[in-house]
Short mmCIF file of C-alpha atoms in Angstrom, two decimals:
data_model
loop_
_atom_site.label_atom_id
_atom_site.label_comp_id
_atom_site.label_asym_id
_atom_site.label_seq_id
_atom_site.Cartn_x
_atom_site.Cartn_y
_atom_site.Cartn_z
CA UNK A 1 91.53 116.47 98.17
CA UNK A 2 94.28 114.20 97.83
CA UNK A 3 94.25 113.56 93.57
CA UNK A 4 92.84 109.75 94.21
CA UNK A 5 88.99 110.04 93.21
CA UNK A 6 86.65 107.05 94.16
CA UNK A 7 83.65 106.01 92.49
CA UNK A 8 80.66 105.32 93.34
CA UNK A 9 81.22 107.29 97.02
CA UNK A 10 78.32 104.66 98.01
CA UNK A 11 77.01 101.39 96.64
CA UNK A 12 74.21 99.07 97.87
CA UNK A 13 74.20 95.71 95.58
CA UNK A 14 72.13 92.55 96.09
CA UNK A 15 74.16 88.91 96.63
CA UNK A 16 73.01 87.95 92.90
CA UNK A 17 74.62 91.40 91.43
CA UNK A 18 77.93 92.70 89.50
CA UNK A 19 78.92 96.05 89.88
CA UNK A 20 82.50 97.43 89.39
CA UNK A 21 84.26 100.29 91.77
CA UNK A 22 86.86 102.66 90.17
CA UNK A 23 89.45 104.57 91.43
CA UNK A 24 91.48 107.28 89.62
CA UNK A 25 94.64 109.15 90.25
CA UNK A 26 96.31 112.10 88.21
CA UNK A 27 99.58 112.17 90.42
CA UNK A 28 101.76 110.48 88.04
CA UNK A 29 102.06 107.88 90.50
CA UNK A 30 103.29 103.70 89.62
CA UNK A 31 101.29 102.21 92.41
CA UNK A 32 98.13 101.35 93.50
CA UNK A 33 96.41 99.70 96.15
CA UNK A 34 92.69 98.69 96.80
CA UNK A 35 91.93 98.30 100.92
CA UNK A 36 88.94 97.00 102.65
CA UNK A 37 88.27 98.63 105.96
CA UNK A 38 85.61 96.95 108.29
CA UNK A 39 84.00 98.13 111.46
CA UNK A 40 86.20 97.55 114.44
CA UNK A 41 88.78 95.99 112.49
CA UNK A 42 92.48 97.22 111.03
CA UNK A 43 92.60 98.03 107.21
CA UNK A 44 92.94 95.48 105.47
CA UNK A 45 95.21 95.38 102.25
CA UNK A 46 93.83 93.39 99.41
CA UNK A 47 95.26 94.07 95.87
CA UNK A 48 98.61 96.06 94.66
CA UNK A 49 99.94 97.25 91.23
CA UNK A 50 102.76 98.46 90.19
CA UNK A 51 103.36 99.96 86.86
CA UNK A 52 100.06 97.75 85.72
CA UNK A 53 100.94 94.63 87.25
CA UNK A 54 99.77 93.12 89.97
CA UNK A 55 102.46 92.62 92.58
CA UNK A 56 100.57 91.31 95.56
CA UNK A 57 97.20 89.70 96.36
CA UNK A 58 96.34 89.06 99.89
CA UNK A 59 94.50 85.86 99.58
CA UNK A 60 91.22 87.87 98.58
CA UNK A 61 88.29 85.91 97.64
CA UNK A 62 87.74 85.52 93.70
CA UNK A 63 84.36 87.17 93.95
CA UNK A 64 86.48 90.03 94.05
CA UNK A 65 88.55 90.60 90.76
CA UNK A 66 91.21 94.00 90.14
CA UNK A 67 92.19 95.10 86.77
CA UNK A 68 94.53 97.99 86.19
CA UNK A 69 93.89 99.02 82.42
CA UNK A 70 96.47 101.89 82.88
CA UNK A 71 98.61 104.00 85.61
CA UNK A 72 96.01 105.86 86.13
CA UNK A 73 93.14 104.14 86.70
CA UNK A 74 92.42 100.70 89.09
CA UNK A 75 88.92 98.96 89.28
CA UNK A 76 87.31 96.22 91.42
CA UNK A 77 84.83 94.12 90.11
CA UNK A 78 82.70 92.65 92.17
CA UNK A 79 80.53 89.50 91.84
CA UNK A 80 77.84 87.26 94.28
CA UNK A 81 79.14 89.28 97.16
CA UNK A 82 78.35 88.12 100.54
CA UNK A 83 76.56 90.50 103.60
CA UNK A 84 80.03 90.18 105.46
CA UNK A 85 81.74 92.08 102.47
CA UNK A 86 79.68 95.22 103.64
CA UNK A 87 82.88 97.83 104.23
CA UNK A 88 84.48 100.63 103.01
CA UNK A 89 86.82 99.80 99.62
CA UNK A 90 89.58 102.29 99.87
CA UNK A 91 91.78 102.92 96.90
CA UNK A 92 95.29 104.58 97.37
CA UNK A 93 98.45 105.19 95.26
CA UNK A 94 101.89 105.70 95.79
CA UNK A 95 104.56 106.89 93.42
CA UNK A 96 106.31 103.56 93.94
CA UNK A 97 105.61 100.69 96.38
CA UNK A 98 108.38 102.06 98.55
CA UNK A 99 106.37 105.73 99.07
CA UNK A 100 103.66 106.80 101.06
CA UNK A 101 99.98 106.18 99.66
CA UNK A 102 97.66 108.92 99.28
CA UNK A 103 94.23 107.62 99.83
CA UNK A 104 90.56 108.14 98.24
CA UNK A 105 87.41 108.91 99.79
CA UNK A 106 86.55 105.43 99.57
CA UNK A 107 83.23 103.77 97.79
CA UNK A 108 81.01 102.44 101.27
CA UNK A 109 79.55 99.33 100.03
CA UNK A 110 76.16 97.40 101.37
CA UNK A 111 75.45 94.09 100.30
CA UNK A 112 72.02 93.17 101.39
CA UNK B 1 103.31 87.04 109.69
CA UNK B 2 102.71 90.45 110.95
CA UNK B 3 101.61 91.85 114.73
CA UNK B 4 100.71 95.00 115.52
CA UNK B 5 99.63 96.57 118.58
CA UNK B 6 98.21 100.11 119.27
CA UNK B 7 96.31 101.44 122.74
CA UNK B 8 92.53 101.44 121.29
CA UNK B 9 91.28 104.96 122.69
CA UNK B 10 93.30 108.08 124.08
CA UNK B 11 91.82 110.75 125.52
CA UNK B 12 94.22 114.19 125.89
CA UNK B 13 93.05 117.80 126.76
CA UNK B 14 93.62 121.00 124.09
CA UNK B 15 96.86 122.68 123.99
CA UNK B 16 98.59 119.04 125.46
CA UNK B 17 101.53 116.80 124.60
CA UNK B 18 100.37 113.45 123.55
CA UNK B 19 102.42 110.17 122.79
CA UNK B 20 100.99 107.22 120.61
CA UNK B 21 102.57 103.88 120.69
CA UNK B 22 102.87 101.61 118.80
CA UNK B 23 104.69 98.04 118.93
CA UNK B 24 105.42 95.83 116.21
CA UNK B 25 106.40 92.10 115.14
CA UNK B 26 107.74 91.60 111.63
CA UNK B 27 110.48 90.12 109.43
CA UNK B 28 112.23 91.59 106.64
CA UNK B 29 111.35 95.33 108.07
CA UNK B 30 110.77 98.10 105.33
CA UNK B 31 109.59 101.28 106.62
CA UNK B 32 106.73 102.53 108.97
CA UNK B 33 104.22 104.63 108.26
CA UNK B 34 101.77 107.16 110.56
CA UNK B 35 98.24 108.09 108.86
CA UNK B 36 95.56 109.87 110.58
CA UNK B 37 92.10 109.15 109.60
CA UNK B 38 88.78 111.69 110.91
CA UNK B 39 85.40 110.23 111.21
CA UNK B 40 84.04 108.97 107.95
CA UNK B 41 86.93 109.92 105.79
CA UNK B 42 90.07 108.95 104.06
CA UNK B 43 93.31 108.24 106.05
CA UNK B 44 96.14 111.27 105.49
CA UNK B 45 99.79 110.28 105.42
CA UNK B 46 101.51 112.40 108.64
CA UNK B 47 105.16 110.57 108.76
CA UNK B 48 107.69 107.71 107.85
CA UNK B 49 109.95 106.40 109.44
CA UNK B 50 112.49 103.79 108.24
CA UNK B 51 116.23 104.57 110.35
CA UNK B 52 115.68 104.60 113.95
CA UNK B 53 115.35 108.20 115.29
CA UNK B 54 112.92 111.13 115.55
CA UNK B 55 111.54 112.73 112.43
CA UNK B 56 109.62 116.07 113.18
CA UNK B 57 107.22 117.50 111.20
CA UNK B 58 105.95 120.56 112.92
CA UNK B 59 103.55 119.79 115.39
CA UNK B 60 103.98 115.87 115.10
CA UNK B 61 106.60 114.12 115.52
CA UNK B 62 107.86 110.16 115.00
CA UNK B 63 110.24 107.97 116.52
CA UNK B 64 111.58 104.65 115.55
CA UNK B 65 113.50 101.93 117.30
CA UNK B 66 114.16 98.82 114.69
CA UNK B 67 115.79 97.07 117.78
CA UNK B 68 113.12 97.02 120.04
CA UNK B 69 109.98 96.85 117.29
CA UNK B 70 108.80 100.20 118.48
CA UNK B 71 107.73 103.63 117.39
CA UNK B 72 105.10 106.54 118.82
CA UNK B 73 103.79 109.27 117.31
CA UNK B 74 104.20 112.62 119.20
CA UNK B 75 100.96 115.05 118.92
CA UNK B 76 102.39 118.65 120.63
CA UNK B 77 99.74 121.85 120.86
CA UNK B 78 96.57 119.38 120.76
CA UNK B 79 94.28 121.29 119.03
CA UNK B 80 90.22 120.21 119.24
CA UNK B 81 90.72 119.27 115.13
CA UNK B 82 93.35 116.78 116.01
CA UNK B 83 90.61 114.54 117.64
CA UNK B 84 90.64 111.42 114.85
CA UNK B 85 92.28 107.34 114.53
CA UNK B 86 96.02 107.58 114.10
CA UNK B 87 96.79 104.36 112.55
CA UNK B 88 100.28 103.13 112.71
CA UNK B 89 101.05 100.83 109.28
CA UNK B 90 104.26 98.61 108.64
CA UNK B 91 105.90 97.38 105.22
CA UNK B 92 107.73 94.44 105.09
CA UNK B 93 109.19 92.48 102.16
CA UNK B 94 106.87 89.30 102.95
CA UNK B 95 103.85 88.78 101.38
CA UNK B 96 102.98 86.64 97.79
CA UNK B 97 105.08 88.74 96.16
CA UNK B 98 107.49 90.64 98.24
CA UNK B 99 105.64 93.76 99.32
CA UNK B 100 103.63 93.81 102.28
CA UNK B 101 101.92 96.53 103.82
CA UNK B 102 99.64 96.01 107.03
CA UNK B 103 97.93 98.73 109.30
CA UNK B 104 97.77 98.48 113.12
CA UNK B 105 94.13 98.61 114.73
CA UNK B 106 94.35 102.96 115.10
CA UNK B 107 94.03 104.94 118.33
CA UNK B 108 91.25 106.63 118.79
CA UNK B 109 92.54 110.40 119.97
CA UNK B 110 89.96 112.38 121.46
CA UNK B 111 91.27 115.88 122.58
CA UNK B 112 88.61 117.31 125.19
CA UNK B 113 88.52 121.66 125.56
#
């Protein structure tokens, strides 16, 4: 248990859907981080906060959309996903951008 | 941009010394990071490095040489429960917004009885 908690720990959506992930961490931490991690490939980082705003956004796609309401907590909304955006959507949080990240279980997503 | 390079797949026996390498290509260097991730769950921070030099950390160990864009990852005592993907991750200060952070492929350690 590392104090990041993922939900849902497992999605499958349709292309035509919108479904939201969320990710929640009681460390006290400033950061956090949303990561896609595919099959055979290196983690891949997609979205970072600090202290609610969004300091970096790794040329993701606009079907998917972050929003940090609070410290705490960090969603991804998801919209007309594509089969190829099948992965696991790891969320993580440092206590700044400049500390390690403890990582969630991660929400495994199917798009069929 | 960012290159990093890890050996795929490692294979080491129980109670063993193992050495994971990994090589790097980056500007504006920030720190290094070594996670290791088991089967089908979340990756667990082990070590960070950002002066060169070794940091231990009881069985594992990590070295870093900003010179020559390299650092490993020393496993000692291999125990079966160490079998997992150590992924080696780098920050820099590139990126849209100054702060970049990109993982290396992972090893994949399997430690045989």
């Amino acid at each position: 248990e590392t104090g990041v908690t993922q939900t849902p720990r497992h999605l499958v959506m349709g292309m035509t859907n919108k479904k939201s992930l969320k990710c929640e961490q009681h460390l006290g931490h400033n950061a956090m981080y949303w990561y896609k991690q595919s099959a055979k490939k290196p983690l891949e980082l997609m979205f970072v906060y600090s202290l609610e705003e969004r300091v970096e956004n790794n040329s993701v796609p606009s079907r998917f959309s972050p929003e940090c309401p609070n410290s705490s907590h960090l969603f991804l909304h998801l919209h007309t996903l594509q089969p190829e955006d099948s992965a696991l959507y790891l969320c993580a949080s440092s206590l700044t951008v400049n500390t390690e990240a403890f990582f969630g279980q991660g929400t495994r997503l199917t798009v069929v | 941009g960012q290159n990093i390079d890890q050996p795929t797949e490692m294979t080491a026996t129980e109670g063993a010394i193992v050495q994971i390498n990994c090589t790097y290509q980056t500007s504006g260097f920030n720190g290094l990071f070594w996670y290791q991730q088991h089967a089908g769950e979340a990756p667990t921070f082990l070590s960070y490095n950002v002066l060169d030099g070794l940091e231990e950390k009881g069985r594992f160990s990590s070295f870093l040489s900003r010179s020559k864009g390299y650092s490993y990852l020393l496993l000692k005592e291999l125990q079966m429960k160490d079998s997992a993907s150590y992924l080696c991750a780098v920050r820099d200060r590139g990126g849209n917004y100054g702060q970049n952070f990109v993982f290396g492929p992972g090893t994949r350690l399997s430690v045989l009885p």
